[in-house]
mmCIF file of C-alpha atoms and ligand atoms in Angstrom:
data_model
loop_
_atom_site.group_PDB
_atom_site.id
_atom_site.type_symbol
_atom_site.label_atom_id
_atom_site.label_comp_id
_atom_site.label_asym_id
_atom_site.label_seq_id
_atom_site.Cartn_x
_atom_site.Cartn_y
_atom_site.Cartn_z
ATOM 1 C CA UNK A 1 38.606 394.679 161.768
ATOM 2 C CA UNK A 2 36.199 393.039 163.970
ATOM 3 C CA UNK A 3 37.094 393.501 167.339
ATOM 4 C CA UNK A 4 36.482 390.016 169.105
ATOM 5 C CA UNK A 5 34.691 389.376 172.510
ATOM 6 C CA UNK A 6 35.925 389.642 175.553
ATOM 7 C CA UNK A 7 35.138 386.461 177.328
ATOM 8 C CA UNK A 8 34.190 383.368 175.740
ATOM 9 C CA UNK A 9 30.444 382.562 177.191
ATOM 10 C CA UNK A 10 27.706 380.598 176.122
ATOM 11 C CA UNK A 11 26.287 383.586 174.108
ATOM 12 C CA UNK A 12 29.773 384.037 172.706
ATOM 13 C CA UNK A 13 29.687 380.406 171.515
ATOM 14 C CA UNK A 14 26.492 380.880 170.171
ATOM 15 C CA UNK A 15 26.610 384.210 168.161
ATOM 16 C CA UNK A 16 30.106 385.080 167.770
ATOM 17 C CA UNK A 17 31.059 384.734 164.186
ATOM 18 C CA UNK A 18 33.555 382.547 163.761
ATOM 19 C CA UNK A 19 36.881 383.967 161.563
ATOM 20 C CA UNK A 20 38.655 381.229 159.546
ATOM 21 C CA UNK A 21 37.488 378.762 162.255
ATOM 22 C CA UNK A 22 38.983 380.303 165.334
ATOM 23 C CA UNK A 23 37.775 379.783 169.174
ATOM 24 C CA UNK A 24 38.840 382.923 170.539
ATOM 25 C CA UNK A 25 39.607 382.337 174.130
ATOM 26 C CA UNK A 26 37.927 383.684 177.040
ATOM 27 C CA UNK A 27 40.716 385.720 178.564
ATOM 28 C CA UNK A 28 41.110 389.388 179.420
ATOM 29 C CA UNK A 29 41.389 390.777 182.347
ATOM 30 C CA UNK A 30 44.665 392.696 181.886
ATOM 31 C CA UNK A 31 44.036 394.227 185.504
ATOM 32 C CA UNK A 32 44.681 390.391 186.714
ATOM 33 C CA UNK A 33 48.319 391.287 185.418
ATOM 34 C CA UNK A 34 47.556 388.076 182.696
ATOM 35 C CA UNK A 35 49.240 388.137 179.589
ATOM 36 C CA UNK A 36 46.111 388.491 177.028
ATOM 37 C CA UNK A 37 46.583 387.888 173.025
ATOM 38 C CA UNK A 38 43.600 390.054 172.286
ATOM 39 C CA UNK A 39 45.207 393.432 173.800
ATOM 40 C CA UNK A 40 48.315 392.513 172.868
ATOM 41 C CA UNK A 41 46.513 392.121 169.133
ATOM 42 C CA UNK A 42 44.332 395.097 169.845
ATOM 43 C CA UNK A 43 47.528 397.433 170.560
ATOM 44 C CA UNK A 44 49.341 396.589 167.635
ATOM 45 C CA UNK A 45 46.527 396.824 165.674
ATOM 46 C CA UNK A 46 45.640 400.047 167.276
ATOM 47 C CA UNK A 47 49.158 401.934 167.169
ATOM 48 C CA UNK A 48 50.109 404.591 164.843
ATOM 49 C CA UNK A 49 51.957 402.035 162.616
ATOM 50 C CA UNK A 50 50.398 398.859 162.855
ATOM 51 C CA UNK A 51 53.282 396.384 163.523
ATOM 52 C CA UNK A 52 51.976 392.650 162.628
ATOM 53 C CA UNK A 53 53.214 390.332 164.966
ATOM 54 C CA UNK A 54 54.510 387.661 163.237
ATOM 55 C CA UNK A 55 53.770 384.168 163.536
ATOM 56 C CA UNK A 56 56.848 382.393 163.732
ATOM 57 C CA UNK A 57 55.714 378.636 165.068
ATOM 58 C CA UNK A 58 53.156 376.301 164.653
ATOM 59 C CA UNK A 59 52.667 374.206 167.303
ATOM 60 C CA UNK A 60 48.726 371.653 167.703
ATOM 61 C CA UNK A 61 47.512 370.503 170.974
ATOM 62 C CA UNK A 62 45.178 367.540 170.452
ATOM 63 C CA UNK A 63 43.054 365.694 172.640
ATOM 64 C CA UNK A 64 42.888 361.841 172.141
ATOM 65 C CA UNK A 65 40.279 360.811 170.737
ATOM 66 C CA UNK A 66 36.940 359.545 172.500
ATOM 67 C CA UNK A 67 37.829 357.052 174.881
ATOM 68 C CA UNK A 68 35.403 353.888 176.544
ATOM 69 C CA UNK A 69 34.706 356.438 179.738
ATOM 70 C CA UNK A 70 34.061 359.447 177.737
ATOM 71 C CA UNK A 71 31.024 357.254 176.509
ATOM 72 C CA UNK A 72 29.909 355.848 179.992
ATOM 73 C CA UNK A 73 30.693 359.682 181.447
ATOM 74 C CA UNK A 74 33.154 358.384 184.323
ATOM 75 C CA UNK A 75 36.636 360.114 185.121
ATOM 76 C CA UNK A 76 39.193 358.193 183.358
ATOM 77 C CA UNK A 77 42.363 360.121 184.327
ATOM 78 C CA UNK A 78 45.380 357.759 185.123
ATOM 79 C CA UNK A 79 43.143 354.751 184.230
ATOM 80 C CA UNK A 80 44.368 353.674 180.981
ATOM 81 C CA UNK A 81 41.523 352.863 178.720
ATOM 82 C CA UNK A 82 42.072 352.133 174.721
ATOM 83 C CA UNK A 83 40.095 354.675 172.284
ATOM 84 C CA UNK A 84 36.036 353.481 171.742
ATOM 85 C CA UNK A 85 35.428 352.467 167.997
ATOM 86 C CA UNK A 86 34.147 356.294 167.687
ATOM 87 C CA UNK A 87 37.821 357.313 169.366
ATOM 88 C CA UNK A 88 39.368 355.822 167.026
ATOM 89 C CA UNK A 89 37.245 357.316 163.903
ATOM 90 C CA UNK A 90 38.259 360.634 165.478
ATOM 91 C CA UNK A 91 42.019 359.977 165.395
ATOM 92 C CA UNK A 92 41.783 358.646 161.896
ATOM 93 C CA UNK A 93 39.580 361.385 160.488
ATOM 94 C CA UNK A 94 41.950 364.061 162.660
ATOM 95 C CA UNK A 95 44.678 362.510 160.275
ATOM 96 C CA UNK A 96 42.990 363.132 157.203
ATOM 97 C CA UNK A 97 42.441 366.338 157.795
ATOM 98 C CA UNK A 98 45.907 367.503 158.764
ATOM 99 C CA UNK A 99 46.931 365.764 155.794
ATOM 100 C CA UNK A 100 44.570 367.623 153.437
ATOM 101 C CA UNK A 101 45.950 370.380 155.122
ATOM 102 C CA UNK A 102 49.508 369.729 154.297
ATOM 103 C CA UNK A 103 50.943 369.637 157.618
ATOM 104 C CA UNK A 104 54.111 368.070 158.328
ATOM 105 C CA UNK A 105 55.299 366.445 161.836
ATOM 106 C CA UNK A 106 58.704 366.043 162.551
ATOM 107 C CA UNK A 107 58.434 365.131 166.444
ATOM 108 C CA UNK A 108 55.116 364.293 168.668
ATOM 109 C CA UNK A 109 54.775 364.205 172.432
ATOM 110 C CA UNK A 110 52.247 362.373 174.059
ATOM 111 C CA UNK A 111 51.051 361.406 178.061
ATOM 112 C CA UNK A 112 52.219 357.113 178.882
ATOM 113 C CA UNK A 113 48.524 356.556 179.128
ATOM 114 C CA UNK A 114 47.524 354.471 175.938
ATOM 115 C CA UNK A 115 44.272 356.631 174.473
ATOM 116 C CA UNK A 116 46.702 359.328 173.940
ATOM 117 C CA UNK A 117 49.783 357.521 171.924
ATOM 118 C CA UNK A 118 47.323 355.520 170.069
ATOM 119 C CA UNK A 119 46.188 358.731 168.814
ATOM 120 C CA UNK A 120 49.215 359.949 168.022
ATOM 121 C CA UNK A 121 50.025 356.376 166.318
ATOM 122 C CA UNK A 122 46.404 357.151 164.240
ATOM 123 C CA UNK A 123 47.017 360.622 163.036
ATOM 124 C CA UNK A 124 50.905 359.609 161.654
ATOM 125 C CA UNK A 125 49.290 356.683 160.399
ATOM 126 C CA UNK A 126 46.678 358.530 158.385
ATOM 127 C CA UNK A 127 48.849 361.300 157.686
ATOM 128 C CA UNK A 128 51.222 358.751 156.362
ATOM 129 C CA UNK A 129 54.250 360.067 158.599
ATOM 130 C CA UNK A 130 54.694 357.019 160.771
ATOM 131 C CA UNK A 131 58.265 357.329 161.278
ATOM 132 C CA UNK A 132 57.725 360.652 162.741
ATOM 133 C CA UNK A 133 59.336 359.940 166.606
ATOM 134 C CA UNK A 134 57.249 359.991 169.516
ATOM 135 C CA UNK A 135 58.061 360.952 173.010
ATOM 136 C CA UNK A 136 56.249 360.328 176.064
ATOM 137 C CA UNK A 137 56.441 361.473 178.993
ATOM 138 C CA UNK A 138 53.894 360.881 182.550
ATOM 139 C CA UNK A 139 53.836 364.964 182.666
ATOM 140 C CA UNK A 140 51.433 364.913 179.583
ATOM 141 C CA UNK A 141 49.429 362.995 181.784
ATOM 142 C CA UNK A 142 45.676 363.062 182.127
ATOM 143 C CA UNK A 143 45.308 365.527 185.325
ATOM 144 C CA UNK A 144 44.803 362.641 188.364
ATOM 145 C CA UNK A 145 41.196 363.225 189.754
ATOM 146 C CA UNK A 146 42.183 361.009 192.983
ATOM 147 C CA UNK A 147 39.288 359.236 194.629
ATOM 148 C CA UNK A 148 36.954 360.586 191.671
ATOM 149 C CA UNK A 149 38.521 358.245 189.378
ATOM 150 C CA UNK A 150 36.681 354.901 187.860
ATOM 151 C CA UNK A 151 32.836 357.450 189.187
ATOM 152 C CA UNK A 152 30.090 358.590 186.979
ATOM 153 C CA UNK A 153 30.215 362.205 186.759
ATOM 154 C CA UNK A 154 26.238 362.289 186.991
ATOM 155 C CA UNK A 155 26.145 360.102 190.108
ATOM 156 C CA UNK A 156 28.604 361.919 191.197
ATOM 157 C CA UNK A 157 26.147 365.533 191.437
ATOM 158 C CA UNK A 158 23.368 363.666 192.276
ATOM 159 C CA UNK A 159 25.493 362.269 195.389
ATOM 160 C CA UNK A 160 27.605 365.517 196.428
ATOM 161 C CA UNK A 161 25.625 368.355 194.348
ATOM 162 C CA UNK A 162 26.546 369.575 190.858
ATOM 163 C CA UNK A 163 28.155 372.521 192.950
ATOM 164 C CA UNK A 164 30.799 370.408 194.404
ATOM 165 C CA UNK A 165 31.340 368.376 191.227
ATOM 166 C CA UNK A 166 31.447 371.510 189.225
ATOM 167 C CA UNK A 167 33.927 372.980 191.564
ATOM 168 C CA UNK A 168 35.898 369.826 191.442
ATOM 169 C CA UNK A 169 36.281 369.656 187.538
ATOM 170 C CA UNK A 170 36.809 373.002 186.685
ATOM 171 C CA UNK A 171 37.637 375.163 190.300
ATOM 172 C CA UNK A 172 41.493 375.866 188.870
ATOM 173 C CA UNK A 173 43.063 375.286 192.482
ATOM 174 C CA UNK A 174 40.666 372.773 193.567
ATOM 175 C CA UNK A 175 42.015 369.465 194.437
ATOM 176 C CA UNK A 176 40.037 366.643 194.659
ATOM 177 C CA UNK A 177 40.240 363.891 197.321
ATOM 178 C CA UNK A 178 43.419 361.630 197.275
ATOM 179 C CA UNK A 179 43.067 358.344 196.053
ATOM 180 C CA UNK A 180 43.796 355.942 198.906
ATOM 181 C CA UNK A 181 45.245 352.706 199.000
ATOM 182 C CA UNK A 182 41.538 350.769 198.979
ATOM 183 C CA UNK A 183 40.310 352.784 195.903
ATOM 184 C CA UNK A 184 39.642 349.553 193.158
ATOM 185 C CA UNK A 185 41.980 351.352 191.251
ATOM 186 C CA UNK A 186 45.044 352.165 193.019
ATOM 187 C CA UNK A 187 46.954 348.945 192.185
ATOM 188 C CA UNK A 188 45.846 349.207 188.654
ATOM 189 C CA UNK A 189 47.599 352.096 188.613
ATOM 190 C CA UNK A 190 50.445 352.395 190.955
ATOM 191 C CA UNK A 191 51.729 349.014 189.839
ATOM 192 C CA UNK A 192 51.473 349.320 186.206
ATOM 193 C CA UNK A 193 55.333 349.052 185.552
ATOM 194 C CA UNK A 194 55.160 352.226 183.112
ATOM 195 C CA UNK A 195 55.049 354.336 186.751
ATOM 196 C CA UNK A 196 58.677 352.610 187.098
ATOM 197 C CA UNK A 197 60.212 354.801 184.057
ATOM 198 C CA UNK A 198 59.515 358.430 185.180
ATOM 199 C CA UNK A 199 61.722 360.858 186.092
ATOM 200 C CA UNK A 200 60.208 360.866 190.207
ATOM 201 C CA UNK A 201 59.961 357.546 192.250
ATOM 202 C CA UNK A 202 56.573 356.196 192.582
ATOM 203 C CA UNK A 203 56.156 357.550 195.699
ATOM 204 C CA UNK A 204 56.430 360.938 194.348
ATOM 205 C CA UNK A 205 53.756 360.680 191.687
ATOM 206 C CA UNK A 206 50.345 362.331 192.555
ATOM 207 C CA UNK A 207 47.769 360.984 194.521
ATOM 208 C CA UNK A 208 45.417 363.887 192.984
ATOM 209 C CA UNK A 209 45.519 367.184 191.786
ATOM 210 C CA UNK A 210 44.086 370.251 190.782
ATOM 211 C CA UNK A 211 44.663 371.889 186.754
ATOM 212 C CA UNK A 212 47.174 374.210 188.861
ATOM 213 C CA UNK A 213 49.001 370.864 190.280
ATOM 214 C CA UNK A 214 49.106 369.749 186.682
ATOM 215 C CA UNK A 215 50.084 372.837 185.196
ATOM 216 C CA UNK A 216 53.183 372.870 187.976
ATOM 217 C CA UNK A 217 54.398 369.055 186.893
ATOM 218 C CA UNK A 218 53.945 370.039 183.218
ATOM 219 C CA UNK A 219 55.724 372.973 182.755
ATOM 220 C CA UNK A 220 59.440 371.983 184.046
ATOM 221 C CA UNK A 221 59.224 369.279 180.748
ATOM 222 C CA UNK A 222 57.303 371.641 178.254
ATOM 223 C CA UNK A 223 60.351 374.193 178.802
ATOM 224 C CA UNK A 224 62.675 371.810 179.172
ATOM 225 C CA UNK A 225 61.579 368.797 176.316
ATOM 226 C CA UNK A 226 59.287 370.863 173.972
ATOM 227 C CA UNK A 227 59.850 373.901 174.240
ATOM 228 C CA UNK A 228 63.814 374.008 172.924
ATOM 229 C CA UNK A 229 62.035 371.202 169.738
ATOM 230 C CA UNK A 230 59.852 374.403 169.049
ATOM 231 C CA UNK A 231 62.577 376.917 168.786
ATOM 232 C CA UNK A 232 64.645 374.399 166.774
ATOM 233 C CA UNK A 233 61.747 375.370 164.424
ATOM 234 C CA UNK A 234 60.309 371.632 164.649
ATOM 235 C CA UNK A 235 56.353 371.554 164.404
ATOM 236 C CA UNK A 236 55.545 369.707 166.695
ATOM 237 C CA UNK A 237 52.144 368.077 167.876
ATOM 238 C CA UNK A 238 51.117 367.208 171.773
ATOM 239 C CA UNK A 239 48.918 364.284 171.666
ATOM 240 C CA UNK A 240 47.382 364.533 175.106
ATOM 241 C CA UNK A 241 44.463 365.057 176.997
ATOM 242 C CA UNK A 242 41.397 367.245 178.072
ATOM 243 C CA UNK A 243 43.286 369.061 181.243
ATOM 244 C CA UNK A 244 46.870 368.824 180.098
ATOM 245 C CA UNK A 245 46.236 370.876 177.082
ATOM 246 C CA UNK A 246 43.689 373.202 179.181
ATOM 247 C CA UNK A 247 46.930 373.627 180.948
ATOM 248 C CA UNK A 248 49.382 373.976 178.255
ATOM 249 C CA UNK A 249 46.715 376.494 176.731
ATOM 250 C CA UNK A 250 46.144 378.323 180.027
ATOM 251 C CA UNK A 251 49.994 378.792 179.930
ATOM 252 C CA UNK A 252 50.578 380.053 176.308
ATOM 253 C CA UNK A 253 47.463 382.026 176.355
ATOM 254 C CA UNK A 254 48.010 383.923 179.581
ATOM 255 C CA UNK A 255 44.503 382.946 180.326
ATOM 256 C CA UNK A 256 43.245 383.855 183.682
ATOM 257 C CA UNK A 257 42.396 381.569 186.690
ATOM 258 C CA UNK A 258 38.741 381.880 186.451
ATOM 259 C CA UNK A 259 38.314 382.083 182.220
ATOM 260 C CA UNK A 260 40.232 378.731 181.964
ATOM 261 C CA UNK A 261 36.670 377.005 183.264
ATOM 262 C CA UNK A 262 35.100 378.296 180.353
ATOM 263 C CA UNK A 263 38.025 376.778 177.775
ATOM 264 C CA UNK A 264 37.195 373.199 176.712
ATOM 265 C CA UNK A 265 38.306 371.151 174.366
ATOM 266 C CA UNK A 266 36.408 368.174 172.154
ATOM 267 C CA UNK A 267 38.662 364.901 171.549
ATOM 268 C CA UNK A 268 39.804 364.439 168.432
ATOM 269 C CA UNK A 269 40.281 368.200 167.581
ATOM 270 C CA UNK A 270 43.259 369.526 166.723
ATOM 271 C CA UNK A 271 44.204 372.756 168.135
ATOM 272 C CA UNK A 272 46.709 374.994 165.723
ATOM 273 C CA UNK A 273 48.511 377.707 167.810
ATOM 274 C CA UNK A 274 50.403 379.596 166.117
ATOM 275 C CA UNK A 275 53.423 381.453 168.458
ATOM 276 C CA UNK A 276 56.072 384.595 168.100
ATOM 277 C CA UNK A 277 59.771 383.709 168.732
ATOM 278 C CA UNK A 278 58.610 384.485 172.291
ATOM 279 C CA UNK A 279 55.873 381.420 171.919
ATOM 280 C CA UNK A 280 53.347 384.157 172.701
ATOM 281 C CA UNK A 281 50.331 383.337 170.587
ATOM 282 C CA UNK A 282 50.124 386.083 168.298
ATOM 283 C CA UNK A 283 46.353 385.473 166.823
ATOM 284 C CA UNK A 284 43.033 383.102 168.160
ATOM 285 C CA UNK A 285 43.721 379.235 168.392
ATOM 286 C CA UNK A 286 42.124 377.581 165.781
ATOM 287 C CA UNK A 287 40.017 374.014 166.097
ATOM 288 C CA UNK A 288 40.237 373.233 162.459
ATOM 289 C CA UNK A 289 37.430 370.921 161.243
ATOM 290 C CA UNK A 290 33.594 371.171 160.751
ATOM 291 C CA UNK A 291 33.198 374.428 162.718
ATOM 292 C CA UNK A 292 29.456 373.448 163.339
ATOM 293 C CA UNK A 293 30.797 370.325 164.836
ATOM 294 C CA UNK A 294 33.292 371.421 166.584
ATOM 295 C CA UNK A 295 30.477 374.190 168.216
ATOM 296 C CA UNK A 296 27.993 371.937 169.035
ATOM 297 C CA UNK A 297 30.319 369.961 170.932
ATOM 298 C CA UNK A 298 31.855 372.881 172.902
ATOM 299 C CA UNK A 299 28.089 373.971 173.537
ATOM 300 C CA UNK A 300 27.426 370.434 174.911
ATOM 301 C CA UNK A 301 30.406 370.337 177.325
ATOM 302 C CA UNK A 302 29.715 373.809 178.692
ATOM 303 C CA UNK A 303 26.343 373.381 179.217
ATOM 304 C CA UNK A 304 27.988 369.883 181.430
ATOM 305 C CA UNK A 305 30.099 371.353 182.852
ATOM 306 C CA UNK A 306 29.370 374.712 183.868
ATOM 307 C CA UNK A 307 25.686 375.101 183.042
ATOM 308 C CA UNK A 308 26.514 377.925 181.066
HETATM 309 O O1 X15 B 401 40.155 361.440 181.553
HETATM 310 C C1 X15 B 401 39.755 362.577 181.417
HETATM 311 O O2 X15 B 401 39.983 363.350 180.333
HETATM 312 P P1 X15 B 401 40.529 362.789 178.917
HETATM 313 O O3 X15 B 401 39.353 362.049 178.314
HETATM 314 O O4 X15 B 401 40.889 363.988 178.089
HETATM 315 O O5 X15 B 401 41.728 361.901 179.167
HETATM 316 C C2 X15 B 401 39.066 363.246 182.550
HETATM 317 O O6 X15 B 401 38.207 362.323 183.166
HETATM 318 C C3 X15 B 401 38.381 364.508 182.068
HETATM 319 O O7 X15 B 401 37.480 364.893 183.034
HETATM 320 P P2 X15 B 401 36.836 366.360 183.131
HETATM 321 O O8 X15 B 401 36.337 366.778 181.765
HETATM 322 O O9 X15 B 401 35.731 366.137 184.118
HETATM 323 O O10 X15 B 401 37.916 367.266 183.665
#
């Protein structure tokens, strides 16, 4: 068998041969003490009687589709803006292809912000599994980018240097700036009366936070709310967004601190894990679609992002 690569880079992207349209993520570093798929894979595949591990659950992660500030490059976060006509091709076409696929829903979770549970509404609809139930809950959130939010992303490194903003986007700990009370977007948010029906006062929400703040609000409700859905043997799908599923990802995967800046995730893709009865991930996530698509648009964001 091929052995895969050990970190995902922009070479990786580039030369790697894809296997049955699988992203293999960029995680190793066993000496980190982080859980990693590939050795796992590797040892079993390795031992003196290769033991399969057996794929027990499917669970997708999907980003919403394109929303109006993915177009004009600004941080959207707890700003709730609808899906751009393109956003909601994505959904659609997402739909279509899980139905050629065959897959069957029987529960979806999605963020309260509207780009994600319109997306969810688009893929049932085009899937024709409408009456599929959909939870939400403000944990699937977008992470909160504080005073960032509502900016250009370009004016942003051209203001503070593409260090900072780099640091700021994809540093794991690295919170940004809180948003105060005079931000133009604070009372857009805070008194949207959706913040009323979570399970902390408003006062208690997040003012900002790093993908390790998000990861620490998420997790109590994935192993809570999803988690015992999974087990049930439900497939489930998580409609959410690009930092709550690096999250949920950096959490199934085991993937380290540092290799989590090199994971990204296109809207509109949906990610197929598929998990042990320990929902250990027991082979490469898979972005199902147009694999050359799919590529050129992780090239594009790394190259963004990280200059890589
Ligand atoms: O709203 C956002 O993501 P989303 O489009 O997945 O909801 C964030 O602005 C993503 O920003 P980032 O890619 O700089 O982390």
């Amino acid at each position: 068998m091929l052995e895969p690569p050990l970190r995902l880079d922009a070479s990786i992207v580039d030369h790697w041969p894809l296997q049955g349209g699988c992203a293999w993520p960029g995680t190793v570093n066993t000496h980190r003490g982080s859980t990693d798929i590939q050795s796992r894979i590797s040892h079993h595949l390795r031992g003196p009687a290769p033991v399969l591990l057996m794929s027990k659950y499917k669970l997708f992660l999907l980003r919403h589709g394109e929303g109006a500030w993915n177009k004009e490059n600004r941080f959207c976060s707890w700003v709730d803006q609808k899906l751009s006509e393109d956003g909601v091709k994505e959904a659609q076409d997402c739909g279509k292809l899980l139905k050629e696929q065959g897959y069957k829903f029987d529960l979806v979770f999605t963020s309260i912000l509207s780009r994600s549970i319109q997306t969810a509404w688009l893929v049932l609809e085009a899937m024709g599994q409408e009456w599929v139930p959909v939870v939400k809950s403000w944990r699937l959130n977008e992470r909160h980018y504080g005073s960032l939010i509502g900016l250009n992303r370009a004016e942003m490194a051209l203001q503070h240097g593409e260090e900072k903003v780099r640091l700021w986007r994809r540093g794991y700990d690295i919170t940004p700036p809180s948003i105060e009370e005079s931000h133009p977007y604070f009372q857009v948010i805070y008194n949207d009366r959706r913040y009323t029906t979570c399970d902390v006062p408003k006062e208690s929400l997040p003012r900002a936070e790093s993908l390790k703040e998000v990861l620490d609000r998420l997790l109590p409700y994935w192993d809570s709310t999803v988690v015992p859905e999974i087990r049930r043997g439900r497939t489930v799908l998580v409609s959410a967004h690009g930092n709550s599923c690096r999250a949920l990802l950096k959490h199934l995967e085991g993937i380290s601190d540092e290799d989590i800046a090199s994971v990204t995730l296109p809207t509109g893709i949906p990610v197929l894990l598929e998990l042990d009865e320990n929902l250990r991930p027991v082979k490469p996530r898979q972005l199902l679609g147009d694999q050359t698509k799919i590529q050129a648009a992780i090239k594009k964001s790394l190259f963004e992002i990280l200059k890589m």
